[in-house]
Amino acid sequence: MTAAVLDAATARALLAPDRVALVGASSDVRKNTARPMRFMRKHRYGGRIYPINAGRDQVLGERAYPSLQALPEPVDHVFVMVPGSQVTDLLEPCARAGARVVTIYSDGFAEAGPEGLARQDELVARARALGIRLLGPNSIGTANLHSGGVLSVNAVFEAEDLIAGDISMVSQSGSMMGSLLSRAAARGFGFAKSVSVGNESDITVGEVVDALADDPQTRVVLLFLETLRDAPTLARALARCRAAGKPVIAYKLGRSEQGDALAQSHTGAMAGNDAAVDAFFRAHGVLRVHLLETLFELAPLASRYLEHCQGARPARAPRVAVITTTGGGAATVVDNLGLHGLAAVAPPAEFVARMAERGLHIRQTPVIDLTLAATSSQYRDLLEQLLRAEWCDAVLSVAGSSAQFHPQLVVEPLQQADMPADKPLAVFLAPQADASLAKLRQAGIGAFRTPETCADALAALLSARASPPADAPALRWPASVPRRGMLTEHEASQVFRELGIPVAQSAVIDPEVLAHDIPYPLAAKISSRDILHKTDADAVRIGIADAAGLRRAADEIVANTRRHAPDARIDGLLVQHMEGRLIELILGYRHDPLVGPTVLLGAGGVAAELNPDFALRLAPVGVEQAMEMIEQVRHTRLIRGFRGLPRGDCEALARAVAAFSRLAIIDGPAVAEAEINPLFVRADSVVAIDGLLRLA
Amino acid sequence: MTAAVLDAATARALLAPDRVALVGASSDVRKNTARPMRFMRKHRYGGRIYPINAGRDQVLGERAYPSLQALPEPVDHVFVMVPGSQVTDLLEPCARAGARVVTIYSDGFAEAGPEGLARQDELVARARALGIRLLGPNSIGTANLHSGGVLSVNAVFEAEDLIAGDISMVSQSGSMMGSLLSRAAARGFGFAKSVSVGNESDITVGEVVDALADDPQTRVVLLFLETLRDAPTLARALARCRAAGKPVIAYKLGRSEQGDALAQSHTGAMAGNDAAVDAFFRAHGVLRVHLLETLFELAPLASRYLEHCQGARPARAPRVAVITTTGGGAATVVDNLGLHGLAAVAPPAEFVARMAERGLHIRQTPVIDLTLAATSSQYRDLLEQLLRAEWCDAVLSVAGSSAQFHPQLVVEPLQQADMPADKPLAVFLAPQADASLAKLRQAGIGAFRTPETCADALAALLSARASPPADAPALRWPASVPRRGMLTEHEASQVFRELGIPVAQSAVIDPEVLAHDIPYPLAAKISSRDILHKTDADAVRIGIADAAGLRRAADEIVANTRRHAPDARIDGLLVQHMEGRLIELILGYRHDPLVGPTVLLGAGGVAAELNPDFALRLAPVGVEQAMEMIEQVRHTRLIRGFRGLPRGDCEALARAVAAFSRLAIIDGPAVAEAEINPLFVRADSVVAIDGLLRLA
């Protein structure tokens, strides 16, 4: 798949049309189909509006047209509100009327089962043939809050005034787009564009984001997502947003499905869809939030500090300096920061001394409590010092009742402080303090309504750093290895060796002759591409000490295999040197259906299925990213200096992870999935013990 | 410790005083110390108010008194706002003035370090001697929102009108009490009493809750907690609230400290404070919420359905029926329900058929989506059917934009529906819909502002069921076992056997003679109360196959011990039959400093330290509770039918957990901590392999 892009004229027709037609526009103000017309008049849309209604000369007091064919001039964008069964036949008239974009509110397509899907496929084929682009079907529409161009039936646009601003939203849920806009509007957040993509039959989220990367009115992009339908297009659009300095913040459903997907044994299933999409977000610098309202609350903070956060390598555990006028209020945020792995950090002694010289006595505690102890100018001074301090990565200010009743104490110093661009400042107001929240928002300061969204936002911001798949040399496919289907363990080992991964010394030998030069002790197992689970066939023996033991083992393994699977093709007996290890890990590769090649490092064994403990990234990764993955897997703490246990070779492990991930870029057959399980980590090396590889 | 209780007159003086004195009342309206007087006049307090100010005849236009001694009549309650150093000397005048309760706003006590703590101890001693009770110091005061009796400096009472209601709050943070009241007030939630306990030097949270159990104006109690200072008193108060049908909902700080505490090796440290307090909440039926605003948002739901939830044994995974007019909005809640272990459940075919007979066609999906498909009377009918359906434990209704603009579609049917008392109904409104939220609140329906608080509340409600420590026969202490200090492993084993726990067959033998009748294979280790970590001394050998092996092992163990700890007293050699097992667990007992005896069951081994996986309860527990603990420990899934693995003897395990927990009620020396590690679980039994026991 390659990235799709809207041309400039189509993007304009989508986001800022000059002439629109409303097919199925009603005169009955109670009906949804009357809304776009009403909304655009209410919000003073300056373009031309053509209502189309076969049964009426007038719609809401304006001249209506019986059909698209009857329009006096071409239009850019047609909004369709007729029953789903009538939509396909409308496309040709739309094309003839000059439309570049047709937004389809009608439902009864892919969301309605197999018949609907067939209808949708036909619709898209027709549009492609006609050279027009579709938004939807099942889209609640688009809105341009600067122009009043509301091609949408969403009730949120009933509002008396739309707040124009620099945030744009793209949503896979029409109703949630409205809900989020209404929540944000109640807080005074202004928007530029909103786009409901509906079923994404043609124009996808990625294409809209790409258009927003070029939109001068958009500075932050919010995504409400249920899935990911076109990763390459979105990846390209995200890169363009990064280049334009526009943060992209996402709320995605499906976090708890992850739990189910993870309780599976295979790498593929372990990397559930949500984990894969999360890896995609991470790779492309998307700020993923976990609470609904963080989605818009984070916008000012992200807009102000993203460039710094994207540039700097995040500290391993980002340190947050905390000042407050309410100890309990600060604690509610700090507790949540801890759950996100962020540390509230006490000022060093030098800083305390310096503040004392400046007349403010603070304590060397992780929360600097100024309740009743500071004037507003002292508060501002401390804030400015903190924002320039080397010992913290972000500053959190928590205000108590003064936020509600005495804004001069904390809120005004926040508004007035001189703020550098490289140190994020987040504010939590403990009481109900709508006016102060609005003031801070107007000052472009990231202020949060709940301790949970505040911590969620800081965690998303401080962990944001795009790390797209690494450049790496491609693997030359070994000539002796088949180019399709499931490989034998021995063949898979050859590929892994070719990638540069140490593999346990092994050979496939004739079970009659048993000639080999692998040092004892040995493990022996059947080699057959027809037997996936060798232990089920009782076709594995370990701890073989000598030739006599190998003879006994070989006879048992062959007999057991014949009994278990009489028709299995037997290549021979795989004998392998028994290796020692500190810990066992699993290394997985999968071509994910949503995001493409992914690599997984996780704790191995059946216990890990109960207690998911893995790191997943888009493949390939470089050694530095591999090291981050190692640190993310809790189980590896056992080899990273935990309680005096011996250390494992994390550098070798990182090299192995990076090497394995290059399955994504082989010059040869496409790999569907692969696994090394277990991968032994030792004090001075790693070694792959068992593995499988399935070609596409 | 035994439970403390306020007598009725003192409780009345605390919560509903008739005559109050304000020591340190100021005439300067900008000062905090002017607030109580202003607030009480503003909110039309009907009792008598006596401002005390040594320097003025008048305060805020009313007659002031130079001292408590000068008052014309006795008062119930004195509110003290003078510097901390002057407080102790005020107590005697307070007592003479008739006060039963003195609330101390002044700071500079325990919160200010060792000197302050000493001052606080003196203060309390003086109060005890005088027979008066103290609230605080460092308390922001109390408020009675029905009478206008606001003995508080909290700015939240600046509000023009206080909303009187049936919720009362007790807070260990003064500022957060104000913040929560302001947030709740903005949503129209009415309160009865609010009490800031400050440093809890005398009157504790438990005593206030106990008084609220008797308060006719209070139907729900909210707690904002940082710690637990008097568990027995709170336990008794919670039992009285349960008896009175008053839910107690708690938000407690410290969830993320738990993570740190859990990364320790010892049972004591594993059971961090927060986990112990959580066990206390669970035992006493407190609904613990994890998001700040859930604290008050849950009140109507808890008040309406608590009795049902407390009575019924919760389903293992509570099932929630979901109806919605916004698919995306419902998904935001359902995703969070999944994170809490609650299942959205599809209606059975019979239910779908029954609804079709009633004229409404729904699909058999976990979210019943009625967008545009139902009239309001159909919506109400479906709701009423769901609320009577056997196949779900709760109903969730999620409303979309209609909640904002067309309340007749969903909100009014919710208000009008006939609701049984045994099926909780929770509502989430996806858009900003303040008016609808208020309407639902007025109708006593649990309606939530965010998907996260909605799921948090349902999870807290559906898991609420008090299970106080079990009644069980006490253990007679074995005569041969010492009654103080650290026991040897062999002595500890005798105690465990006496409790009824199977212990691996073992004997302490003379390392010279080696006479024993334990069957081989054996493990052998040094027996010495001076050596806690036997492996550190290299004083453990396993897999001993015969007498010759035991001879070699004994010589090495004794030699290594002598080298490692020349002065250690050696009791002999502990030899133990080597046992097989399916999994290893750890069983811990600890007298927790906050909540008293606790029992812990967890995954064993060093990996469990990285990945905490345990269940903690107040001890003793019965077998049924022990079974719940087993189910809570993820690792035990390996012996509960996971992927065809052999099943372990969970009944024997539950009996062992219950038996071990009876260390809490031994008739003998008090146990400080004990541990069985590992406890082997087998197909037909459990067996304790190693253990320790420390007496107080």
Tab-separated table of N, CA and C in Angstrom, chain A residues 540-595:
chain	number	residue	atom	x	y	z
A	540	VAL	N	10.524	-34.634	21.635
A	540	VAL	CA	11.628	-33.791	22.104
A	540	VAL	C	12.292	-34.508	23.282
A	541	ARG	N	13.610	-34.542	23.295
A	541	ARG	CA	14.348	-35.054	24.453
A	541	ARG	C	15.456	-34.057	24.784
A	542	ILE	N	15.648	-33.801	26.061
A	542	ILE	CA	16.704	-32.854	26.439
A	542	ILE	C	17.671	-33.548	27.393
A	543	GLY	N	18.794	-32.891	27.629
A	543	GLY	CA	19.758	-33.399	28.613
A	543	GLY	C	20.410	-34.705	28.176
A	544	ILE	N	20.611	-34.863	26.888
A	544	ILE	CA	21.243	-36.089	26.383
A	544	ILE	C	22.764	-35.965	26.585
A	545	ALA	N	23.337	-36.925	27.357
A	545	ALA	CA	24.711	-36.754	27.833
A	545	ALA	C	25.749	-37.396	26.929
A	546	ASP	N	25.332	-38.413	26.154
A	546	ASP	CA	26.339	-39.128	25.377
A	546	ASP	C	25.675	-39.858	24.196
A	547	ALA	N	26.497	-40.591	23.444
A	547	ALA	CA	26.015	-41.245	22.222
A	547	ALA	C	24.942	-42.279	22.523
A	548	ALA	N	25.102	-43.003	23.627
A	548	ALA	CA	24.103	-44.019	23.965
A	548	ALA	C	22.754	-43.359	24.251
A	549	GLY	N	22.826	-42.258	24.966
A	549	GLY	CA	21.598	-41.527	25.265
A	549	GLY	C	20.946	-41.019	23.980
A	550	LEU	N	21.769	-40.573	23.044
A	550	LEU	CA	21.233	-40.055	21.795
A	550	LEU	C	20.545	-41.175	21.005
A	551	ARG	N	21.110	-42.369	21.035
A	551	ARG	CA	20.515	-43.517	20.345
A	551	ARG	C	19.110	-43.804	20.895
A	552	ARG	N	19.044	-43.872	22.242
A	552	ARG	CA	17.739	-44.120	22.880
A	552	ARG	C	16.736	-43.020	22.514
A	553	ALA	N	17.206	-41.776	22.606
A	553	ALA	CA	16.326	-40.629	22.343
A	553	ALA	C	15.811	-40.665	20.901
A	554	ALA	N	16.727	-40.936	19.958
A	554	ALA	CA	16.356	-40.928	18.538
A	554	ALA	C	15.287	-41.980	18.272
A	555	ASP	N	15.460	-43.164	18.825
A	555	ASP	CA	14.485	-44.234	18.590
A	555	ASP	C	13.109	-43.849	19.136
A	556	GLU	N	13.116	-43.282	20.353
A	556	GLU	CA	11.834	-42.889	20.951
A	556	GLU	C	11.160	-41.781	20.146
A	557	ILE	N	11.947	-40.792	19.747
A	557	ILE	CA	11.383	-39.633	19.037
A	557	ILE	C	10.756	-40.065	17.719
A	558	VAL	N	11.473	-40.904	16.970
A	558	VAL	CA	10.949	-41.340	15.668
A	558	VAL	C	9.692	-42.188	15.868
A	559	ALA	N	9.747	-43.097	16.854
A	559	ALA	CA	8.578	-43.949	17.110
A	559	ALA	C	7.379	-43.103	17.528
A	560	ASN	N	7.602	-42.159	18.416
A	560	ASN	CA	6.496	-41.314	18.896
A	560	ASN	C	5.920	-40.477	17.757
A	561	THR	N	6.796	-39.951	16.917
A	561	THR	CA	6.323	-39.125	15.803
A	561	THR	C	5.465	-39.969	14.855
A	562	ARG	N	5.923	-41.183	14.544
A	562	ARG	CA	5.173	-42.054	13.625
A	562	ARG	C	3.794	-42.375	14.202
A	563	ARG	N	3.771	-42.588	15.526
A	563	ARG	CA	2.500	-42.912	16.164
A	563	ARG	C	1.572	-41.681	16.136
A	564	HIS	N	2.158	-40.501	16.421
A	564	HIS	CA	1.371	-39.262	16.539
A	564	HIS	C	0.874	-38.792	15.178
A	565	ALA	N	1.716	-38.891	14.161
A	565	ALA	CA	1.373	-38.346	12.835
A	565	ALA	C	1.961	-39.252	11.767
A	566	PRO	N	1.235	-40.323	11.455
A	566	PRO	CA	1.793	-41.325	10.537
A	566	PRO	C	2.213	-40.763	9.179
A	567	ASP	N	1.530	-39.671	8.726
A	567	ASP	CA	1.825	-39.161	7.387
A	567	ASP	C	2.857	-38.036	7.369
A	568	ALA	N	3.361	-37.662	8.526
A	568	ALA	CA	4.277	-36.519	8.568
A	568	ALA	C	5.561	-36.846	7.818
A	569	ARG	N	6.008	-35.846	7.010
A	569	ARG	CA	7.306	-35.995	6.344
A	569	ARG	C	8.398	-35.719	7.372
A	570	ILE	N	9.305	-36.646	7.552
A	570	ILE	CA	10.371	-36.472	8.538
A	570	ILE	C	11.668	-36.139	7.810
A	571	ASP	N	12.218	-34.946	8.111
A	571	ASP	CA	13.485	-34.536	7.492
A	571	ASP	C	14.665	-35.196	8.185
A	572	GLY	N	14.487	-35.525	9.428
A	572	GLY	CA	15.591	-36.094	10.189
A	572	GLY	C	15.434	-35.741	11.652
A	573	LEU	N	16.539	-35.813	12.367
A	573	LEU	CA	16.532	-35.498	13.788
A	573	LEU	C	17.334	-34.216	13.978
A	574	LEU	N	16.711	-33.233	14.615
A	574	LEU	CA	17.435	-31.984	14.883
A	574	LEU	C	18.138	-32.146	16.228
A	575	VAL	N	19.480	-32.104	16.208
A	575	VAL	CA	20.207	-32.146	17.486
A	575	VAL	C	20.839	-30.787	17.720
A	576	GLN	N	20.840	-30.395	18.977
A	576	GLN	CA	21.205	-29.023	19.312
A	576	GLN	C	21.983	-29.047	20.624
A	577	HIS	N	23.038	-28.238	20.670
A	577	HIS	CA	23.792	-28.144	21.916
A	577	HIS	C	22.927	-27.484	23.003
A	578	MET	N	22.899	-28.063	24.198
A	578	MET	CA	22.121	-27.486	25.311
A	578	MET	C	22.850	-26.259	25.841
A	579	GLU	N	22.131	-25.160	25.911
A	579	GLU	CA	22.742	-23.894	26.316
A	579	GLU	C	22.278	-23.486	27.709
A	580	GLY	N	23.105	-22.732	28.397
A	580	GLY	CA	22.683	-22.162	29.685
A	580	GLY	C	22.125	-20.775	29.463
A	581	ARG	N	21.432	-20.206	30.470
A	581	ARG	CA	20.893	-18.854	30.297
A	581	ARG	C	20.543	-18.246	31.647
A	582	LEU	N	20.440	-16.918	31.637
A	582	LEU	CA	19.956	-16.196	32.820
A	582	LEU	C	18.443	-16.052	32.768
A	583	ILE	N	17.919	-15.609	31.633
A	583	ILE	CA	16.467	-15.529	31.455
A	583	ILE	C	16.119	-15.972	30.037
A	584	GLU	N	14.831	-16.278	29.853
A	584	GLU	CA	14.313	-16.634	28.535
A	584	GLU	C	13.336	-15.561	28.084
A	585	LEU	N	13.473	-15.168	26.833
A	585	LEU	CA	12.531	-14.195	26.276
A	585	LEU	C	11.910	-14.765	25.012
A	586	ILE	N	10.925	-14.045	24.517
A	586	ILE	CA	10.320	-14.404	23.247
A	586	ILE	C	10.490	-13.207	22.321
A	587	LEU	N	10.852	-13.505	21.081
A	587	LEU	CA	11.054	-12.453	20.080
A	587	LEU	C	10.100	-12.782	18.949
A	588	GLY	N	9.210	-11.850	18.640
A	588	GLY	CA	8.195	-12.145	17.639
A	588	GLY	C	8.207	-11.131	16.514
A	589	TYR	N	7.800	-11.589	15.340
A	589	TYR	CA	7.652	-10.699	14.189
A	589	TYR	C	6.311	-11.007	13.558
A	590	ARG	N	5.616	-9.974	13.170
A	590	ARG	CA	4.340	-10.206	12.535
A	590	ARG	C	4.029	-9.085	11.560
A	591	HIS	N	3.517	-9.465	10.405
A	591	HIS	CA	3.008	-8.447	9.503
A	591	HIS	C	1.578	-8.160	9.950
A	592	ASP	N	1.425	-7.104	10.735
A	592	ASP	CA	0.105	-6.787	11.294
A	592	ASP	C	-0.826	-6.300	10.187
A	593	PRO	N	-2.065	-6.780	10.204
A	593	PRO	CA	-2.977	-6.379	9.118
A	593	PRO	C	-3.259	-4.879	9.111
A	594	LEU	N	-3.154	-4.213	10.247
A	594	LEU	CA	-3.444	-2.772	10.275
A	594	LEU	C	-2.205	-1.924	10.031
A	595	VAL	N	-1.125	-2.230	10.692
A	595	VAL	CA	0.015	-1.306	10.669
A	595	VAL	C	1.231	-1.860	9.951
